[in-house]
């Protein structure tokens, strides 16, 4: 029988195989969770989220840097309960649309701790952000400056950052690389200089600093320093927002740098390149939530032809990452971990690309088995959809053996709730 030790760091912290040989997350038995909440379901270990949030905060203090904000990138898991938990832990929040702004306010974030991003925001989104008192608006392009300058605003100038595209890309999937010169995001160094000059003359916008975000799922920290050097060449500012991007572990062999090392590296580079006394922001998404979440499925069918196809009750409607980025996930049967039946874990959707895990090894999978795919906390719920009329799964928080539904499962009636 598998032991607690056999669970890798891909699973939420403190997950274990209990004495009944079943996976436990946040002290809750996965078979029981499937029975109580149905499948597919997103299961989140609440303590894991808190531990990672605190790791970021502690890392700044440990690095001797006290003027900072850890800003949760809500897009990674834009669920009000997750956002409220991070607000409670003292984080700020990065929002990238009127929708995420709405959720962040609802989750209880102080508007002054919000950072508003986007490469194609409308007048009304910007207006909403300014009216809500968003702490920082990140300027992505010259049209943003025109738009913000036109907004009718009484009182104080709106603090803004300029997003700089440093021409340095992190090593990651092309679809989530953003630092390269030919990018839809931000302004290259020459354009950033022009924007800095323009903003110096603005009586409505107050340029307080620079922003960069060079990519996501980065496992090597080297590009950060090179990108920060480009920002350093643009002059001295009170505030630097260095984005997110720290990778998560999807397979046991993945060893992303620890949060402590990531923050220490940024703090050291910032003091060398920007000088002392700067306010530093980071915007982690994935590294806060990916490994806190798992998805439970139930096997519906097992078909053998050239391969063995294990069909489950979800798929590309609850996790698009394998299809979009070729992302790899682990899979296990929650009460028979391990095993050596080579199979493909497929979703229920009407296309061959709906493959959740290629070449999984499971213990003789059978219909009715509950399966888990760990590390689905980031960008799973976020990119969920109703393809094939599949209702989106619930979100369940687990802590010390208590399970709490924080988002209910969509109903069939929800599927036509917007019909007129
Ligand atoms: N800041 C900005 C401006 C961003 O655009 C992003 C992510 C983050 C922070 C957070 O990055 P993180 O720490 O999560 O790497 N859907 C893709 C990921 C897209 C990332 C978009 N921007 C995926 O599933 O891999």
Tab-separated table of C-alpha atoms and ligand atoms in Angstrom:
chain	number	residue	atom	x	y	z
A	1	UNK	CA	0.000	0.000	0.000
A	2	UNK	CA	1.161	3.515	-0.730
A	3	UNK	CA	2.388	5.508	2.233
A	4	UNK	CA	2.196	9.172	3.123
A	5	UNK	CA	5.786	9.575	2.028
A	6	UNK	CA	4.983	8.541	-1.521
A	7	UNK	CA	3.026	11.743	-2.221
A	8	UNK	CA	5.179	14.227	-4.045
A	9	UNK	CA	5.338	18.002	-3.601
A	10	UNK	CA	2.964	18.272	-6.560
A	11	UNK	CA	0.117	17.615	-4.094
A	12	UNK	CA	-1.054	20.282	-1.633
A	13	UNK	CA	1.073	20.573	1.477
A	14	UNK	CA	0.134	18.076	4.195
A	15	UNK	CA	-1.763	15.830	1.774
A	16	UNK	CA	-1.309	12.194	2.679
A	17	UNK	CA	-2.500	8.680	2.079
A	18	UNK	CA	-4.624	7.888	5.128
A	19	UNK	CA	-4.694	4.547	6.945
A	20	UNK	CA	-7.487	3.383	4.583
A	21	UNK	CA	-5.089	3.860	1.672
A	22	UNK	CA	-6.984	6.889	0.405
A	23	UNK	CA	-5.764	10.295	-0.586
A	24	UNK	CA	-6.459	13.019	1.956
A	25	UNK	CA	-6.334	16.714	1.090
A	26	UNK	CA	-6.691	19.295	3.846
A	27	UNK	CA	-7.503	16.391	6.160
A	28	UNK	CA	-10.454	15.310	3.966
A	29	UNK	CA	-10.768	11.859	2.411
A	30	UNK	CA	-10.949	12.208	-1.385
A	31	UNK	CA	-13.463	9.359	-1.768
A	32	UNK	CA	-15.748	11.087	0.742
A	33	UNK	CA	-15.296	14.431	-0.991
A	34	UNK	CA	-16.328	12.887	-4.303
A	35	UNK	CA	-19.360	11.328	-2.635
A	36	UNK	CA	-20.410	14.541	-0.909
A	37	UNK	CA	-19.764	17.095	-3.638
A	38	UNK	CA	-19.842	14.992	-6.804
A	39	UNK	CA	-17.244	15.116	-9.576
A	40	UNK	CA	-15.608	16.794	-11.292
A	41	UNK	CA	-14.731	19.077	-8.398
A	42	UNK	CA	-11.945	21.518	-7.636
A	43	UNK	CA	-10.596	20.747	-4.172
A	44	UNK	CA	-8.469	23.389	-2.481
A	45	UNK	CA	-6.322	22.971	0.621
A	46	UNK	CA	-6.945	26.225	2.443
A	47	UNK	CA	-3.838	25.982	4.633
A	48	UNK	CA	-1.682	25.539	1.563
A	49	UNK	CA	-2.907	28.864	0.151
A	50	UNK	CA	-2.207	30.611	3.426
A	51	UNK	CA	1.249	29.059	3.793
A	52	UNK	CA	2.294	30.246	0.363
A	53	UNK	CA	0.921	33.748	0.909
A	54	UNK	CA	2.854	33.967	4.177
A	55	UNK	CA	5.966	32.595	2.492
A	56	UNK	CA	5.910	35.585	0.128
A	57	UNK	CA	5.393	38.096	2.936
A	58	UNK	CA	8.032	36.491	5.156
A	59	UNK	CA	10.498	36.301	2.272
A	60	UNK	CA	10.471	40.086	1.838
A	61	UNK	CA	11.001	40.606	5.548
A	62	UNK	CA	13.736	37.971	5.639
A	63	UNK	CA	15.443	39.753	2.754
A	64	UNK	CA	15.343	42.933	4.852
A	65	UNK	CA	12.958	44.710	2.502
A	66	UNK	CA	9.995	46.244	4.285
A	67	UNK	CA	8.357	48.493	1.697
A	68	UNK	CA	6.595	45.965	-0.506
A	69	UNK	CA	3.252	44.608	-1.654
A	70	UNK	CA	2.560	41.016	-2.605
A	71	UNK	CA	-0.169	41.375	-5.188
A	72	UNK	CA	-2.160	38.229	-5.980
A	73	UNK	CA	-2.736	37.892	-9.727
A	74	UNK	CA	-6.427	37.077	-9.553
A	75	UNK	CA	-6.516	35.617	-13.072
A	76	UNK	CA	-4.840	32.460	-11.752
A	77	UNK	CA	-7.879	31.499	-9.654
A	78	UNK	CA	-10.478	34.276	-9.775
A	79	UNK	CA	-12.731	32.778	-7.173
A	80	UNK	CA	-14.071	35.170	-4.534
A	81	UNK	CA	-13.226	32.806	-1.674
A	82	UNK	CA	-9.613	32.487	-2.804
A	83	UNK	CA	-9.351	36.232	-3.253
A	84	UNK	CA	-10.952	36.912	0.151
A	85	UNK	CA	-8.456	34.545	1.788
A	86	UNK	CA	-5.551	36.444	0.244
A	87	UNK	CA	-7.085	39.787	1.226
A	88	UNK	CA	-7.254	38.466	4.783
A	89	UNK	CA	-3.591	37.454	4.605
A	90	UNK	CA	-2.652	41.034	3.724
A	91	UNK	CA	-2.009	40.685	0.015
A	92	UNK	CA	-2.977	43.166	-2.687
A	93	UNK	CA	-4.612	42.076	-5.917
A	94	UNK	CA	-3.805	42.360	-9.623
A	95	UNK	CA	-6.951	42.644	-11.730
A	96	UNK	CA	-7.081	42.717	-15.505
A	97	UNK	CA	-10.678	43.541	-16.369
A	98	UNK	CA	-13.792	45.155	-14.945
A	99	UNK	CA	-14.862	41.635	-14.011
A	100	UNK	CA	-11.789	40.876	-11.929
A	101	UNK	CA	-12.019	44.351	-10.398
A	102	UNK	CA	-15.612	43.615	-9.418
A	103	UNK	CA	-14.585	40.310	-7.831
A	104	UNK	CA	-11.659	41.881	-5.972
A	105	UNK	CA	-13.875	44.550	-4.438
A	106	UNK	CA	-16.455	41.951	-3.544
A	107	UNK	CA	-13.730	39.809	-1.953
A	108	UNK	CA	-12.916	42.704	0.370
A	109	UNK	CA	-9.659	44.075	-1.004
A	110	UNK	CA	-8.907	47.656	-0.107
A	111	UNK	CA	-9.111	49.429	-3.511
A	112	UNK	CA	-5.821	51.141	-2.720
A	113	UNK	CA	-4.134	47.722	-2.841
A	114	UNK	CA	-5.396	46.905	-6.332
A	115	UNK	CA	-3.255	47.055	-9.457
A	116	UNK	CA	-5.175	47.311	-12.718
A	117	UNK	CA	-3.695	45.737	-15.861
A	118	UNK	CA	-4.710	45.210	-19.452
A	119	UNK	CA	-3.606	45.804	-23.008
A	120	UNK	CA	-7.057	46.639	-24.385
A	121	UNK	CA	-9.193	48.175	-21.667
A	122	UNK	CA	-12.242	50.196	-22.541
A	123	UNK	CA	-13.040	53.719	-21.360
A	124	UNK	CA	-15.648	52.312	-19.064
A	125	UNK	CA	-13.245	49.819	-17.472
A	126	UNK	CA	-10.697	52.554	-16.800
A	127	UNK	CA	-13.381	54.873	-15.535
A	128	UNK	CA	-14.626	52.213	-13.172
A	129	UNK	CA	-11.098	51.591	-11.860
A	130	UNK	CA	-10.448	55.294	-11.245
A	131	UNK	CA	-13.825	55.766	-9.570
A	132	UNK	CA	-13.210	52.737	-7.343
A	133	UNK	CA	-9.939	54.306	-6.186
A	134	UNK	CA	-7.658	51.607	-7.570
A	135	UNK	CA	-4.165	52.128	-6.152
A	136	UNK	CA	-2.206	51.703	-9.364
A	137	UNK	CA	-3.228	51.634	-13.003
A	138	UNK	CA	-0.617	50.086	-15.247
A	139	UNK	CA	-0.227	51.891	-18.553
A	140	UNK	CA	0.289	49.428	-21.377
A	141	UNK	CA	0.207	51.708	-24.436
A	142	UNK	CA	-0.175	55.336	-25.558
A	143	UNK	CA	-3.937	54.958	-26.027
A	144	UNK	CA	-4.199	54.235	-22.303
A	145	UNK	CA	-2.601	57.620	-21.578
A	146	UNK	CA	-5.028	59.376	-23.945
A	147	UNK	CA	-7.966	57.605	-22.386
A	148	UNK	CA	-6.949	58.235	-18.790
A	149	UNK	CA	-6.165	61.887	-19.568
A	150	UNK	CA	-9.671	62.331	-20.968
A	151	UNK	CA	-11.426	60.834	-17.963
A	152	UNK	CA	-13.259	63.386	-15.931
A	153	UNK	CA	-11.625	63.235	-12.539
A	154	UNK	CA	-11.934	65.380	-9.486
A	155	UNK	CA	-9.247	65.573	-6.850
A	156	UNK	CA	-5.925	63.775	-6.701
A	157	UNK	CA	-3.922	62.590	-9.669
A	158	UNK	CA	-4.218	58.875	-10.442
A	159	UNK	CA	-0.996	56.978	-9.647
A	160	UNK	CA	0.170	54.939	-12.624
A	161	UNK	CA	2.988	52.605	-13.614
A	162	UNK	CA	4.283	52.051	-17.119
A	163	UNK	CA	4.530	48.454	-18.248
A	164	UNK	CA	7.907	48.010	-19.888
A	165	UNK	CA	8.549	45.207	-22.358
A	166	UNK	CA	12.221	44.668	-21.667
A	167	UNK	CA	13.021	42.540	-24.710
A	168	UNK	CA	13.974	39.711	-22.376
A	169	UNK	CA	11.838	36.602	-22.432
A	170	UNK	CA	11.726	33.855	-19.850
A	171	UNK	CA	12.075	30.264	-21.043
A	172	UNK	CA	8.488	29.068	-21.163
A	173	UNK	CA	5.702	28.125	-23.559
A	174	UNK	CA	5.421	30.739	-26.347
A	175	UNK	CA	1.779	31.420	-25.458
A	176	UNK	CA	2.710	32.576	-21.958
A	177	UNK	CA	5.941	34.410	-22.748
A	178	UNK	CA	5.476	38.180	-22.561
A	179	UNK	CA	8.828	39.920	-22.163
A	180	UNK	CA	9.989	39.713	-25.799
A	181	UNK	CA	10.107	42.865	-27.949
A	182	UNK	CA	7.426	41.631	-30.343
A	183	UNK	CA	4.696	41.352	-27.745
A	184	UNK	CA	1.176	42.681	-27.445
A	185	UNK	CA	2.023	43.762	-23.897
A	186	UNK	CA	3.689	46.930	-22.683
A	187	UNK	CA	6.034	49.450	-24.245
A	188	UNK	CA	9.594	48.743	-25.356
A	189	UNK	CA	12.378	50.840	-23.766
A	190	UNK	CA	12.310	53.606	-26.415
A	191	UNK	CA	8.524	53.960	-26.253
A	192	UNK	CA	8.648	53.753	-22.476
A	193	UNK	CA	10.974	56.791	-22.473
A	194	UNK	CA	8.469	58.718	-24.585
A	195	UNK	CA	5.671	57.713	-22.236
A	196	UNK	CA	7.733	58.815	-19.218
A	197	UNK	CA	8.229	62.249	-20.852
A	198	UNK	CA	4.553	62.550	-21.693
A	199	UNK	CA	3.476	61.651	-18.197
A	200	UNK	CA	5.874	64.167	-16.668
A	201	UNK	CA	3.617	66.858	-18.126
A	202	UNK	CA	0.310	65.301	-17.075
A	203	UNK	CA	-1.775	67.063	-14.471
A	204	UNK	CA	-4.090	64.086	-14.185
A	205	UNK	CA	-1.714	61.137	-13.973
A	206	UNK	CA	1.111	60.666	-11.535
A	207	UNK	CA	3.836	58.355	-12.797
A	208	UNK	CA	5.174	56.563	-9.728
A	209	UNK	CA	7.072	53.697	-11.286
A	210	UNK	CA	7.625	50.898	-13.761
A	211	UNK	CA	6.188	47.440	-14.229
A	212	UNK	CA	7.385	44.287	-15.958
A	213	UNK	CA	6.023	40.784	-16.324
A	214	UNK	CA	8.222	38.629	-18.512
A	215	UNK	CA	6.268	35.394	-18.619
A	216	UNK	CA	4.646	32.648	-16.632
A	217	UNK	CA	5.738	29.203	-15.377
A	218	UNK	CA	9.373	30.343	-15.206
A	219	UNK	CA	11.720	27.854	-13.563
A	220	UNK	CA	14.903	29.861	-14.054
A	221	UNK	CA	15.324	33.255	-12.397
A	222	UNK	CA	18.160	34.529	-14.609
A	223	UNK	CA	15.958	36.512	-17.035
A	224	UNK	CA	14.467	38.586	-14.200
A	225	UNK	CA	17.737	40.350	-13.506
A	226	UNK	CA	18.360	41.045	-17.185
A	227	UNK	CA	14.858	42.469	-17.536
A	228	UNK	CA	15.224	44.547	-14.371
A	229	UNK	CA	18.458	46.002	-15.752
A	230	UNK	CA	16.448	47.355	-18.690
A	231	UNK	CA	14.048	49.030	-16.237
A	232	UNK	CA	17.010	50.374	-14.288
A	233	UNK	CA	18.232	52.178	-17.410
A	234	UNK	CA	14.998	54.165	-17.643
A	235	UNK	CA	15.691	56.306	-14.591
A	236	UNK	CA	14.883	56.099	-10.903
A	237	UNK	CA	11.325	55.709	-9.623
A	238	UNK	CA	9.785	55.196	-6.196
A	239	UNK	CA	7.904	52.008	-7.216
A	240	UNK	CA	8.837	48.885	-9.203
A	241	UNK	CA	6.354	46.108	-9.908
A	242	UNK	CA	8.256	43.035	-11.066
A	243	UNK	CA	5.276	40.917	-12.089
A	244	UNK	CA	4.645	37.259	-11.415
A	245	UNK	CA	5.846	34.237	-13.294
A	246	UNK	CA	7.381	31.927	-10.707
A	247	UNK	CA	6.697	28.381	-11.884
A	248	UNK	CA	4.882	25.602	-10.074
A	249	UNK	CA	5.617	21.860	-9.897
A	250	UNK	CA	3.346	19.798	-12.141
A	251	UNK	CA	5.424	16.620	-12.110
A	252	UNK	CA	7.535	15.282	-9.221
A	253	UNK	CA	10.704	16.072	-11.170
A	254	UNK	CA	9.762	19.763	-11.439
A	255	UNK	CA	11.774	21.817	-8.964
A	256	UNK	CA	10.735	25.452	-9.261
A	257	UNK	CA	12.829	27.862	-7.202
A	258	UNK	CA	11.349	28.274	-3.717
A	259	UNK	CA	9.362	31.467	-3.077
A	260	UNK	CA	12.099	32.584	-0.647
A	261	UNK	CA	14.786	32.347	-3.337
A	262	UNK	CA	12.624	34.118	-5.893
A	263	UNK	CA	11.937	37.055	-3.593
A	264	UNK	CA	15.524	37.216	-2.324
A	265	UNK	CA	16.822	37.317	-5.902
A	266	UNK	CA	14.436	40.123	-6.845
A	267	UNK	CA	15.203	42.154	-3.725
A	268	UNK	CA	18.961	41.827	-4.291
A	269	UNK	CA	18.697	42.787	-7.970
A	270	UNK	CA	16.384	45.689	-7.132
A	271	UNK	CA	18.731	47.223	-4.615
A	272	UNK	CA	21.658	46.849	-7.029
A	273	UNK	CA	19.832	48.158	-10.086
A	274	UNK	CA	17.268	50.632	-8.718
A	275	UNK	CA	19.068	51.809	-5.588
A	276	UNK	CA	17.874	51.478	-1.989
A	277	UNK	CA	14.518	52.541	-0.597
A	278	UNK	CA	12.245	51.522	-3.462
A	279	UNK	CA	8.753	50.163	-2.985
A	280	UNK	CA	8.676	46.703	-4.572
A	281	UNK	CA	5.636	44.814	-5.815
A	282	UNK	CA	5.388	41.271	-7.099
A	283	UNK	CA	2.310	39.740	-8.728
A	284	UNK	CA	2.347	35.989	-8.179
A	285	UNK	CA	-0.568	33.956	-9.450
A	286	UNK	CA	0.403	30.380	-10.217
A	287	UNK	CA	2.981	29.997	-7.425
A	288	UNK	CA	0.299	30.866	-4.843
A	289	UNK	CA	-2.476	28.604	-6.067
A	290	UNK	CA	-1.345	25.861	-8.480
A	291	UNK	CA	-0.269	23.262	-5.961
A	292	UNK	CA	-3.000	24.107	-3.461
A	293	UNK	CA	-5.638	22.642	-5.760
A	294	UNK	CA	-6.478	19.229	-7.173
A	295	UNK	CA	-9.319	18.098	-9.399
A	296	UNK	CA	-11.360	14.989	-8.674
A	297	UNK	CA	-12.999	13.065	-11.519
A	298	UNK	CA	-14.915	9.796	-11.754
A	299	UNK	CA	-13.995	7.236	-14.377
A	300	UNK	CA	-16.958	6.595	-16.668
A	301	UNK	CA	-15.509	4.286	-19.286
A	302	UNK	CA	-12.392	2.247	-20.016
A	303	UNK	CA	-11.791	1.373	-23.661
A	304	UNK	CA	-8.935	-0.698	-25.069
A	305	UNK	CA	-7.799	-0.459	-28.685
A	306	UNK	CA	-4.271	0.499	-29.622
A	307	UNK	CA	-4.148	2.310	-26.262
A	308	UNK	CA	-6.187	2.157	-23.088
A	309	UNK	CA	-8.544	5.157	-22.881
A	310	UNK	CA	-9.813	6.092	-19.449
A	311	UNK	CA	-12.736	8.473	-19.907
A	312	UNK	CA	-13.699	10.766	-17.033
A	313	UNK	CA	-16.601	13.123	-16.357
A	314	UNK	CA	-14.681	16.369	-17.096
A	315	UNK	CA	-11.866	17.427	-19.378
A	316	UNK	CA	-11.235	20.526	-21.437
A	317	UNK	CA	-14.188	22.299	-19.838
A	318	UNK	CA	-12.428	22.282	-16.445
A	319	UNK	CA	-8.750	22.186	-17.467
A	320	UNK	CA	-7.724	23.664	-20.802
A	321	UNK	CA	-4.015	23.721	-20.034
A	322	UNK	CA	-3.035	20.380	-21.557
A	323	UNK	CA	-4.813	21.354	-24.787
A	324	UNK	CA	-3.529	24.960	-24.947
A	325	UNK	CA	0.033	24.554	-23.723
A	326	UNK	CA	0.713	20.825	-23.857
A	327	UNK	CA	0.830	20.995	-20.058
A	328	UNK	CA	1.631	17.774	-18.235
A	329	UNK	CA	-0.333	16.570	-15.217
A	330	UNK	CA	-0.042	13.580	-12.924
A	331	UNK	CA	-3.034	11.330	-12.284
A	332	UNK	CA	-3.816	8.806	-9.564
A	333	UNK	CA	-6.777	6.726	-8.452
A	334	UNK	CA	-7.495	8.208	-5.030
A	335	UNK	CA	-7.822	4.898	-3.193
A	336	UNK	CA	-5.237	2.878	-5.170
A	337	UNK	CA	-2.279	5.167	-5.708
A	338	UNK	CA	0.525	3.930	-7.885
A	339	UNK	CA	-0.057	1.180	-10.460
A	340	UNK	CA	1.304	0.365	-13.870
A	341	UNK	CA	-1.564	0.247	-16.349
A	342	UNK	CA	-0.389	2.556	-19.113
A	343	UNK	CA	-3.356	4.599	-20.312
A	344	UNK	CA	-4.552	7.938	-21.626
A	345	UNK	CA	-6.784	9.938	-19.329
A	346	UNK	CA	-9.356	11.590	-21.579
A	347	UNK	CA	-12.182	14.006	-21.036
A	348	UNK	CA	-15.805	13.663	-22.114
A	349	UNK	CA	-15.705	16.326	-24.829
A	350	UNK	CA	-16.319	15.819	-28.504
A	351	UNK	CA	-12.806	16.109	-29.813
A	352	UNK	CA	-9.687	14.005	-29.844
A	353	UNK	CA	-7.634	16.845	-28.377
A	354	UNK	CA	-9.547	16.476	-25.124
A	355	UNK	CA	-6.730	14.521	-23.524
A	356	UNK	CA	-6.013	15.391	-19.884
A	357	UNK	CA	-3.002	13.134	-19.312
A	358	UNK	CA	-1.184	11.172	-21.993
A	359	UNK	CA	0.595	8.032	-20.796
A	360	UNK	CA	-0.689	8.008	-17.238
A	361	UNK	CA	0.076	4.964	-15.097
A	362	UNK	CA	-2.877	3.887	-13.010
A	363	UNK	CA	-3.761	0.815	-10.988
A	364	UNK	CA	-6.124	-1.108	-13.279
A	365	UNK	CA	-8.649	1.747	-13.693
A	366	UNK	CA	-12.342	0.828	-13.695
A	367	UNK	CA	-15.604	2.751	-14.094
A	368	UNK	CA	-16.541	4.312	-10.773
A	369	UNK	CA	-12.964	4.928	-9.675
A	370	UNK	CA	-12.323	8.433	-8.362
A	371	UNK	CA	-9.260	9.988	-9.984
A	372	UNK	CA	-7.203	12.973	-8.938
A	373	UNK	CA	-5.079	15.288	-11.027
A	374	UNK	CA	-2.921	17.394	-8.689
A	375	UNK	CA	-1.627	20.931	-9.296
A	376	UNK	CA	-4.780	22.184	-10.981
A	377	UNK	CA	-5.231	25.232	-8.741
A	378	UNK	CA	-3.895	27.725	-11.286
A	379	UNK	CA	-5.704	28.588	-14.511
A	380	UNK	CA	-8.078	25.614	-14.308
A	381	UNK	CA	-11.175	27.183	-12.756
A	382	UNK	CA	-9.996	30.420	-14.382
A	383	UNK	CA	-10.317	29.077	-17.932
A	384	UNK	CA	-13.229	26.710	-17.352
A	385	UNK	CA	-16.003	26.802	-19.916
A	386	UNK	CA	-19.256	25.110	-20.871
A	387	UNK	CA	-18.108	23.269	-23.978
A	388	UNK	CA	-20.598	20.534	-24.838
A	389	UNK	CA	-22.993	21.987	-22.292
A	390	UNK	CA	-20.982	20.702	-19.366
A	391	UNK	CA	-21.718	22.652	-16.151
A	392	UNK	CA	-18.624	24.010	-14.452
A	393	UNK	CA	-17.442	22.199	-11.294
A	394	UNK	CA	-17.780	23.428	-7.723
A	395	UNK	CA	-14.895	24.655	-5.573
A	396	UNK	CA	-14.473	23.020	-2.184
A	397	UNK	CA	-12.158	24.368	0.526
A	398	UNK	CA	-10.677	21.746	2.852
A	399	UNK	CA	-9.051	22.404	6.157
A	400	UNK	CA	-8.356	20.191	9.188
A	401	UNK	CA	-10.801	17.584	7.939
A	402	UNK	CA	-13.638	20.034	7.263
A	403	UNK	CA	-14.868	20.536	3.720
A	404	UNK	CA	-16.726	23.703	2.782
A	405	UNK	CA	-18.399	24.444	-0.535
A	406	UNK	CA	-17.313	27.927	-1.665
A	407	UNK	CA	-18.602	27.822	-5.266
A	408	UNK	CA	-21.526	25.561	-6.096
A	409	UNK	CA	-21.615	23.389	-9.196
A	410	UNK	CA	-23.315	25.027	-12.171
A	411	UNK	CA	-26.739	23.595	-12.870
A	412	UNK	CA	-28.240	22.638	-16.203
A	413	UNK	CA	-30.542	25.649	-15.817
A	414	UNK	CA	-27.500	27.911	-15.413
A	415	UNK	CA	-26.638	26.911	-18.982
A	416	UNK	CA	-29.610	28.864	-20.327
A	417	UNK	CA	-29.887	31.445	-17.559
A	418	UNK	CA	-28.960	34.283	-19.947
A	419	UNK	CA	-31.432	33.348	-22.673
A	420	UNK	CA	-33.990	36.064	-23.449
B	1	LIG	N1	1.109	39.852	-13.737
B	1	LIG	C1	0.700	39.975	-15.006
B	1	LIG	C2	0.682	41.301	-15.618
B	1	LIG	C3	0.291	38.840	-15.722
B	1	LIG	O1	-0.087	38.973	-16.989
B	1	LIG	C4	0.298	37.572	-15.096
B	1	LIG	C5	-0.118	36.377	-15.809
B	1	LIG	C6	0.712	37.501	-13.751
B	1	LIG	C7	1.114	38.669	-13.110
B	1	LIG	C8	0.729	36.215	-13.001
B	1	LIG	O2	1.625	35.309	-13.515
B	1	LIG	P1	1.918	33.921	-12.786
B	1	LIG	O3	2.561	34.229	-11.464
B	1	LIG	O4	0.621	33.220	-12.617
B	1	LIG	O5	2.814	33.214	-13.718
B	1	LIG	N2	-3.215	30.769	-18.744
B	1	LIG	C9	-1.798	30.535	-18.668
B	1	LIG	C10	-1.078	31.568	-17.841
B	1	LIG	C11	-1.256	32.969	-18.355
B	1	LIG	C12	-0.555	33.995	-17.497
B	1	LIG	C13	-1.091	35.346	-17.774
B	1	LIG	N3	-0.511	36.391	-17.000
B	1	LIG	C14	-1.543	29.146	-18.116
B	1	LIG	O6	-2.482	28.437	-17.793
B	1	LIG	O7	-0.377	28.723	-18.025
